Structure formats: C-alpha cells, structure tokens
Amino acid sequence: MLHLGSQLTLNQRAVFALILLAAVSGALAPRSVAHPNPPSDAPQVTFNRDIAPIMFRSCAQCHRQGEAAPFSLLTYANAKKHARQIADVTRSRAMPPWLPEPQVLKFADELRLSDTEIKLIANWVEQGEVEGSPADLPAEPKYVEGWRLGKPDLILTATKPLVLPPQGTDTYWNFIFPVPINTTRWVKAIEIRPGDKRYVHHANILVDRAGASRKREAQPGAGFGGMEIRIESQVFDPDSHLLFWKPGTVPSVEPDGMALRLDKGTDLILNTHLQPSGKPEIIQPSIGIYFTSHAATKFPMLLQMENDAKLDIPAGEKNFVVTDDFTLPIDVDLMAIYPHAHYLGKDIQAYATLPDGTRQTLIHIPQWNLNWQAVYRYAEPVRLPKGTTVSLRYSYDNSDDNPLNPNHPPARVVAGNRSSDEMCHLWLQVLPVNFDPAQGDPRMALQEALARHNVEKNPGDFEAHYNLAAMLQSKNNLDGAISEYTVAVKLRPEDAAGNNALGAALVAAGHPEQAVTYLQAALKSRPDYFDAHYNLGIALASGEDFSGAARQFEQALKLQPQDANVEANLGAALAESGQLAAAKAHFEHALQIDPNQALAKENLEALKKEMEAH
Amino acid sequence: MPWGKFPLRLLVLVAALCAPSSVALSQEAALDLEGHSVNPLKESNKPVVLVFLRRDCPVSARYAPVIQQISKKYENDANFYLVYPDQADTAQQIRSYLSAYGYSLPALRDRAHSLVKLSRVQITPEVAVFGRNHQLVYEGRIDNWYVDLSRARSAPTTHELEDAIRAATAGKPVAHNEVRGVGCYISDLN
C-alpha cells in the first residue's frame, strides 16, 4: 500500500481492509508463532521454507550489516520486525530496486521478484508471519567480508573526504585518484568502495588519461562538484569499460583479454551521487585495483549515443519525446547498456532494428528514477550486425504532476550538467567482432560514423565538428580534419582548443604560415596554453622565424619545465638564431631529462663540432 | 475475502477507532529516558506535538533537521516530544541517536504503544498534534516531501504539521485531520 496521503484508491482501500482484517484476527487471538486459523485460503507460508530463500537471493546483498540498507533481513526476527514494510514494498516493486521491464534479452543479476514470490510474501504477512520448521531453513549465503575479490593489488583512498551536510539537495561530487604506476598496467577488476554505502546512491569511474580533471580542483586532492564530467583526450583512446557501483554491486572480473589499460599519469575520477541523511556524514571512498599480466587482446568501446540538443522542454509539458537512431557500420557484440537522464526522465527505451527488419528491445524502463540508475550487463552478449540501427526513445515529464520536478513552478529545461537540467544519453559497451585487424582499428570506424552522425544532427554544433575532426586526424586524414576544424573555429572563433587544433593540423599538413593566425588566436583566449605555445613555436620555426619560435618554446618551458621535447626544440631555435651557448645548455638539459631525445642528441653533436671549429 | 467469518470482530475494532480519543493512557505509560512515567498531554496547557521515529528508518533520519527547525519555530506555541515506539529500543540507544542527529527535544519510549494508539499513527516519521483541550487535532505526515519510499521531491509543497500546530494554537480545525505519511511501519502495530 503506497501512502499517498488521504486519497486511497479502490485497490488500496481493499488492501487496507485486508490488513485491518489480519490485524483484527491477530489482536483478538493469542499471538503465537503458528497461527491456527489463517484468514486466507492460501496454503501456509513459512519463513524458513518459503521466505528465507527469497531474502537470501534478492535482498540480503544490501540488507545485511555493513551494506547499503538500513536494516538486516537475514533472520526470521528481522524479517518479522519489518514484515508489513516488506509486503508493501515488494507488492509495489519499489524493492528490490530494478527499473527495467522483463524482456527477451536478459540482463545478468536481474534483481526482480516473480509474481509468485511477491504473493508468497504477501500471504506470509497476512498469515501472521509463521516461522516454520528449523529443518526447512536453508544455509545463510556466505559473504566475503571486506574486499570481495580478496586483497587488491593497489588500494587508492580519497585524499580529502567529503563532509555531507545533514540537509539539502542531492550532492554530486568527484574524487580524483591518481594511479601511482610507472609503466602501463592491465586491470582485470576494480572494486569501488564508496565510503559509506548507506549515503552514496551510486558511483562511477571515468578514466582521465590526460590529467584534464585536476584543473577543476580548487586545491590538489580537494575534489570537485558536478553531475557528469567530460574528459577530453588528445589521441584516439576511447572509453572502454563501464565502471559502476550501486548498492548491492559485486565487482566483476573482466573476461580474459578484456583488461582495462592504465598508464603512468592516468587518473581515475570517481563520480558520486550522495543524498543527505539527516546528520553530517564523512564520505571517504576508496578503490581496489586488481592487475593481470595479460594485456588486452579485445578492445571494447563505449558507444556514446545522445541527443541533448533536442532537449528544450517547455514548462508544464507532460510528454516531451526525444529520439535518435544510429546505424552501426560494423558488426559488434553488445555487452552492457547505461541509459541516463535526470529528474524529468519518464519512459526510457532503447531498441535495435536488425538488417532483416526484426526489432529487439535493448532496454525499457517505464518509470525512470534517477536514484536507481544503473549499468545493465547482458547475460549473453547481444550480436548486432553491421547495418543494425540502434534507437533511443526517451520521454520527459516537466509538469507539476512529476513530483521529482526540481522546479516549482515548472520551468523551461534544456540540456546541462546541473540537476535542474536534463540529459538524453545512452552508453553502449560494444565489442567489435568479425573484423580484419590488418584493416585497422575497427573502433575508429565506429567512432567516425558516430561523429559524422552527430555533425549531421547538429550542423551548428562546435563539439560535433571538433570531435569529427579529431577522429579524421587520428586516421591521418589531415585534409578532412582541417576542413572540420575550420567549421568548428567559424562556429566558435574564440575557442582556444579549436584554434589550437586547427593550427596543429595545418602545421602537420605542411602549411605553417596559415597555422600562425589560429595559434595566436588560441593564445589570446588562453595565454597559458602549453600546446598552443609549443605548436606556434614549431610553426614559426618552420617559417624560419627562429627568435619568435624561441620565445614560444620559452613560454612552453615555463608551463611544463621538465619537458625534453621543449628543451630540444628551444635549443634548436636558439642555435638557428646564433645563440650557441644558450642552445647547448638546453640540449644538455633535454638529455638530462631524456637521454634518448633524438633532436637534442643530434643537434648537440653538431653544435659541439661547430663550437670546436671556432 | 472472507468477510463472512469476522464481521463481529471487525465491527468491534472499527467502533473503537471511531470513538473520540481518550486522555487516559493504558496501564503501561510512556517513559522518559530515565525510566519515569510521563503523560505528555498533562505536562502543560499548551498544544502538544508527538513525533514518532524509528532508529532504523532512513526517512525518519532525513527529517531530523526539519523536525528541529519546526520545533524551534514553534517552541513557544507547543511542547514537542520525540516518541520511540519500538519495543527493542533501549534508553542508551535512543540517547546515541539523539546525539548523532543533534536533537535536544525530550524523548519518550512508548513500548506498550499507549501514545501510538492514542495518536493512531502507523508510520515513522508521523506526528500527532493535540490541542489545548488535549483533543487529537491531526495525525500523519509532517509534509509531502516523500512521494513514496524511492522518490522524494526536491522540496515539499504541503506542510501539514505546521498547519496543524497553527490551527491547534488558534483553536481552529485543520482541513484534513489524518494524512498518512511515507516511511517505515511501526513494528507490532495492532
């Protein structure tokens, strides 16, 4: 029975009467363990035989000491203490928390009670919660205490805990975990320990390979806020794994060959969703990493479908629908799916239309609830052949009838990062199959197709063009990259990253003189932009303005002092402008940092000869 | 539904519920944390607010700041008591809870459910507001913050407890004298 205030519907009145009846019978008969005259006609249900197996399989992951739920359900005494609650929440399917409808493509670890199980629980409560014969009680499941997969190879703990205040709206906080490794390592499993499982609603890990997130912290180790974060990457190195935690999650070990790569300098960003509990809480998460010596031989990719640009939801609109359709250019196996919207999301669907026209539901969540968002792993990978169209169809309720609407009264809502904004994202973990490695990385075809799709969808979108350009550049299609970067820069003439990227591409394509204007524009917008200084130095040197180049490399060096490449290039520019002694010092410096720096080595040799000759 | 079997018993209980709330408490009264009997309705002539809580109820917990804010706002208008109806709660456990949540309101243990029955509450957190004449003015939810156990609004849009306190102070009736709350059932309700 849901407690929705004083308006009870017909169904609920009937249920209320039923419980009242049971209460009456209970009150007037002596309370004993075995109820002599159960009011219902159903066969007798006992905890030991019928209910305990349900508790053990579907509830105890969270409903036990040290886990996310506020009370345990491992024993008869505990279950009886919460009996009415259990009957209510299972009847409404509020518990166990599982949003998707049942479907043909089964998910692993589906947390859903059958109608029979729900009826058993209802009858058990109605009959007065009979304990039953001890012989019937199954053995309690064995749980691994502490780290589920044993002692991790590496344990990272958040530098600075977050103090969650007693009251207020949901908090979204990001913790940065630098990974202290000196060489590339392969990860077969990660366990996320959010700190206090009762107050962290969910958490996921993003891999930051470029140190981009550190800039968002006020001080190193402080963390930073935000519901979602974007991580920019310079090279084609797409996200590959969905690293997610929600209450009850048990860490899984990647199948052989699908390890996650971490490099020296990689940061792991733990993005957490927290809810105030009524008293201050200290949240200090940690991450356990398990390495394998087996390098990855299979490379999954997160295909990130979205249609945020269509999110412009009028205040009061009850059924705002957003769709998107993307056709796969290669064969893939779909491993896991992660739909995402904010508080207005209502009916969330994704389906695949195969080349032969058949349609498969990939996921259907009729009543979205951000509080219970999750990554859903398929029990078996789903083969989606080339030519399959993956579609998303999300509806949003921006009316006052949506109790989770963050705006009172309702207001216009567009896409964004705040909880009062909306999102329309569908992430699919896919593994390319049936490809010829000699033809190149199949993920590039996938990513390029998606980037082109986004440009078609949003021709006026800077990021769409920028991302397509970056894709083309990573395939060495420099003309294509330059063309797309040029559109991007026209759309945002003052964007530092766009200007720098266009300049760099022009330099790479052999047009340094054209590059200079853009690189200068990048530096006007962002004077401490290391890459732009470096690229401008290269461009000027190519155009034989060596003193100009030297000034740029000096700026770059100030920003990144221990960079052998910058030292070497600076030395070269100084040498070309006749400052031999200064050049020599920088070459030597470069070789101190990196004894194998080729430019410095060659030039130092040449310089020494030149200096000896004089 | 076997209505035929129990009509008499049903009638008796329904009749009991319809009777006006009596001031007299059952034999085992509520106790303060030192073990003394307390009848909160007899402490003064002010309206009385009873707030029923479970220590293992996350909804009750999340309401702690709200309960404290309301009790501060109306401290001159009504006497507030926290009531713990769970039979297993010890005074020590309740003291720890009060300390953790920063409560400075008086707390009562209601193991025999004398206050629960008087107030007709079923869920925690629920409240009961009694007027100066010790009549039950309102019982049920504090506000409509929670829609159901898995969904809370960003902010409540109704404020039944505050409305009831103001009504009780002014000697006026409330619009609805019973609005069920969202939260955790009180154990062993009869």
PDB file of C-alpha atoms in Angstrom, chain A residues 1-6 14 16-18 20-21 23-25 28 31 39 70-71 81-82 84-85 88-89 94 166-168 170 275-279 367 369 371-372 403-406 408, chain B residues 1-3 6 9-10 13 54 56 58 61-62 64-66 69 86 88 100-101 122-123 141 147-155 157 176 178-185 187 189-190:
ATOM      1  CA  MET A   1       0.000   0.000   0.000  1.00  0.00           C
ATOM      2  CA  LEU A   2       1.524   3.289  -1.010  1.00  0.00           C
ATOM      3  CA  HIS A   3       0.972   6.130   1.359  1.00  0.00           C
ATOM      4  CA  LEU A   4      -0.087   8.886  -0.926  1.00  0.00           C
ATOM      5  CA  GLY A   5      -1.925  10.992   1.557  1.00  0.00           C
ATOM      6  CA  SER A   6      -5.571  10.729   2.347  1.00  0.00           C
ATOM      7  CA  ALA A  14      -9.267  -3.127  -0.383  1.00  0.00           C
ATOM      8  CA  PHE A  16      -6.171  -1.628   3.791  1.00  0.00           C
ATOM      9  CA  ALA A  17      -9.234  -3.640   4.697  1.00  0.00           C
ATOM     10  CA  LEU A  18      -7.330  -6.870   4.226  1.00  0.00           C
ATOM     11  CA  LEU A  20      -7.098  -4.454   9.039  1.00  0.00           C
ATOM     12  CA  LEU A  21      -8.752  -7.851   8.985  1.00  0.00           C
ATOM     13  CA  ALA A  23      -4.680  -7.142  12.405  1.00  0.00           C
ATOM     14  CA  VAL A  24      -8.068  -7.753  13.978  1.00  0.00           C
ATOM     15  CA  SER A  25      -7.599 -11.508  13.894  1.00  0.00           C
ATOM     16  CA  LEU A  28      -8.065 -10.950  19.312  1.00  0.00           C
ATOM     17  CA  ARG A  31      -0.126 -14.092  19.497  1.00  0.00           C
ATOM     18  CA  PRO A  39      -7.673 -15.922   7.348  1.00  0.00           C
ATOM     19  CA  PRO A  70      19.229   0.485   6.995  1.00  0.00           C
ATOM     20  CA  PHE A  71      18.396  -2.946   8.443  1.00  0.00           C
ATOM     21  CA  LYS A  81      10.083  -6.836  12.539  1.00  0.00           C
ATOM     22  CA  HIS A  82       9.693  -5.333   9.082  1.00  0.00           C
ATOM     23  CA  ARG A  84       4.403  -5.192   6.734  1.00  0.00           C
ATOM     24  CA  GLN A  85       7.039  -2.999   5.075  1.00  0.00           C
ATOM     25  CA  ASP A  88       4.260  -3.288   0.814  1.00  0.00           C
ATOM     26  CA  VAL A  89       7.498  -2.553  -0.992  1.00  0.00           C
ATOM     27  CA  ALA A  94       9.816  -0.473  -5.008  1.00  0.00           C
ATOM     28  CA  PRO A 166      22.633  16.936   7.193  1.00  0.00           C
ATOM     29  CA  GLN A 167      20.150  18.606   4.910  1.00  0.00           C
ATOM     30  CA  GLY A 168      19.841  19.819   1.363  1.00  0.00           C
ATOM     31  CA  ASP A 170      21.391  15.649  -3.619  1.00  0.00           C
ATOM     32  CA  GLN A 275      21.961  12.191  -0.510  1.00  0.00           C
ATOM     33  CA  PRO A 276      21.923  13.990   2.857  1.00  0.00           C
ATOM     34  CA  SER A 277      20.926  11.650   5.675  1.00  0.00           C
ATOM     35  CA  GLY A 278      19.749  13.972   8.443  1.00  0.00           C
ATOM     36  CA  LYS A 279      23.146  14.179  10.150  1.00  0.00           C
ATOM     37  CA  GLN A 367       9.228   4.742 -14.853  1.00  0.00           C
ATOM     38  CA  ASN A 369      14.118   7.038 -11.342  1.00  0.00           C
ATOM     39  CA  ASN A 371      18.017   7.438  -7.732  1.00  0.00           C
ATOM     40  CA  TRP A 372      18.188   3.879  -9.025  1.00  0.00           C
ATOM     41  CA  PRO A 403       6.909  15.007  -8.076  1.00  0.00           C
ATOM     42  CA  LEU A 404      10.615  14.872  -8.824  1.00  0.00           C
ATOM     43  CA  ASN A 405      10.494  18.020 -10.933  1.00  0.00           C
ATOM     44  CA  PRO A 406      13.256  20.196  -9.454  1.00  0.00           C
ATOM     45  CA  HIS A 408       8.442  24.779  -8.663  1.00  0.00           C
TER      46      HIS A 408
ATOM     47  CA  MET B   1     -12.282 -12.058   1.013  1.00  0.00           C
ATOM     48  CA  PRO B   2     -13.810 -13.964   3.963  1.00  0.00           C
ATOM     49  CA  TRP B   3     -15.995 -11.146   5.253  1.00  0.00           C
ATOM     50  CA  PHE B   6     -15.205 -11.996  11.047  1.00  0.00           C
ATOM     51  CA  ARG B   9     -14.629  -8.636  15.266  1.00  0.00           C
ATOM     52  CA  LEU B  10     -14.289  -6.072  12.506  1.00  0.00           C
ATOM     53  CA  LEU B  13     -12.382  -2.619  16.108  1.00  0.00           C
ATOM     54  CA  ARG B  54      12.302   4.558  14.284  1.00  0.00           C
ATOM     55  CA  ASP B  56      16.469   2.234  11.636  1.00  0.00           C
ATOM     56  CA  PRO B  58      16.195   6.438   6.827  1.00  0.00           C
ATOM     57  CA  ALA B  61      16.567  10.218   9.875  1.00  0.00           C
ATOM     58  CA  ARG B  62      16.369  12.584   6.917  1.00  0.00           C
ATOM     59  CA  ALA B  64      15.771  15.285  11.706  1.00  0.00           C
ATOM     60  CA  PRO B  65      16.787  18.783  10.566  1.00  0.00           C
ATOM     61  CA  VAL B  66      13.185  19.583   9.543  1.00  0.00           C
ATOM     62  CA  GLN B  69      13.582  23.557  12.608  1.00  0.00           C
ATOM     63  CA  ASP B  86       9.961   0.199  19.029  1.00  0.00           C
ATOM     64  CA  ALA B  88      13.584  -3.228  21.322  1.00  0.00           C
ATOM     65  CA  ALA B 100      24.085  11.693  16.415  1.00  0.00           C
ATOM     66  CA  TYR B 101      21.228  13.723  14.944  1.00  0.00           C
ATOM     67  CA  GLN B 122       1.189   3.863  11.769  1.00  0.00           C
ATOM     68  CA  ILE B 123       4.409   5.020  10.130  1.00  0.00           C
ATOM     69  CA  ARG B 141       2.814  13.103   7.824  1.00  0.00           C
ATOM     70  CA  VAL B 147       6.071  10.656  -2.711  1.00  0.00           C
ATOM     71  CA  ASP B 148       6.942   7.025  -1.944  1.00  0.00           C
ATOM     72  CA  LEU B 149       9.927   5.245  -0.494  1.00  0.00           C
ATOM     73  CA  SER B 150      12.019   5.675  -3.640  1.00  0.00           C
ATOM     74  CA  ARG B 151      11.077   9.232  -4.545  1.00  0.00           C
ATOM     75  CA  ALA B 152      11.411  12.450  -2.605  1.00  0.00           C
ATOM     76  CA  ARG B 153      10.509  15.822  -4.114  1.00  0.00           C
ATOM     77  CA  SER B 154      13.163  18.471  -4.308  1.00  0.00           C
ATOM     78  CA  ALA B 155      11.088  20.343  -1.705  1.00  0.00           C
ATOM     79  CA  THR B 157       4.721  21.665  -1.313  1.00  0.00           C
ATOM     80  CA  HIS B 176      -7.538  17.119   6.897  1.00  0.00           C
ATOM     81  CA  GLU B 178      -5.349  12.465   9.048  1.00  0.00           C
ATOM     82  CA  VAL B 179      -2.841  12.240   6.190  1.00  0.00           C
ATOM     83  CA  ARG B 180      -0.766   9.062   6.009  1.00  0.00           C
ATOM     84  CA  GLY B 181       2.978   9.511   5.789  1.00  0.00           C
ATOM     85  CA  VAL B 182       5.668   7.763   3.758  1.00  0.00           C
ATOM     86  CA  GLY B 183       8.278   5.884   5.714  1.00  0.00           C
ATOM     87  CA  CYS B 184       8.643   2.779   7.840  1.00  0.00           C
ATOM     88  CA  TYR B 185       5.818   0.962   9.602  1.00  0.00           C
ATOM     89  CA  SER B 187       6.578  -2.611  14.407  1.00  0.00           C
ATOM     90  CA  LEU B 189       1.084  -2.440  15.308  1.00  0.00           C
ATOM     91  CA  ASN B 190      -2.249  -3.843  16.398  1.00  0.00           C
TER      92      ASN B 190
END
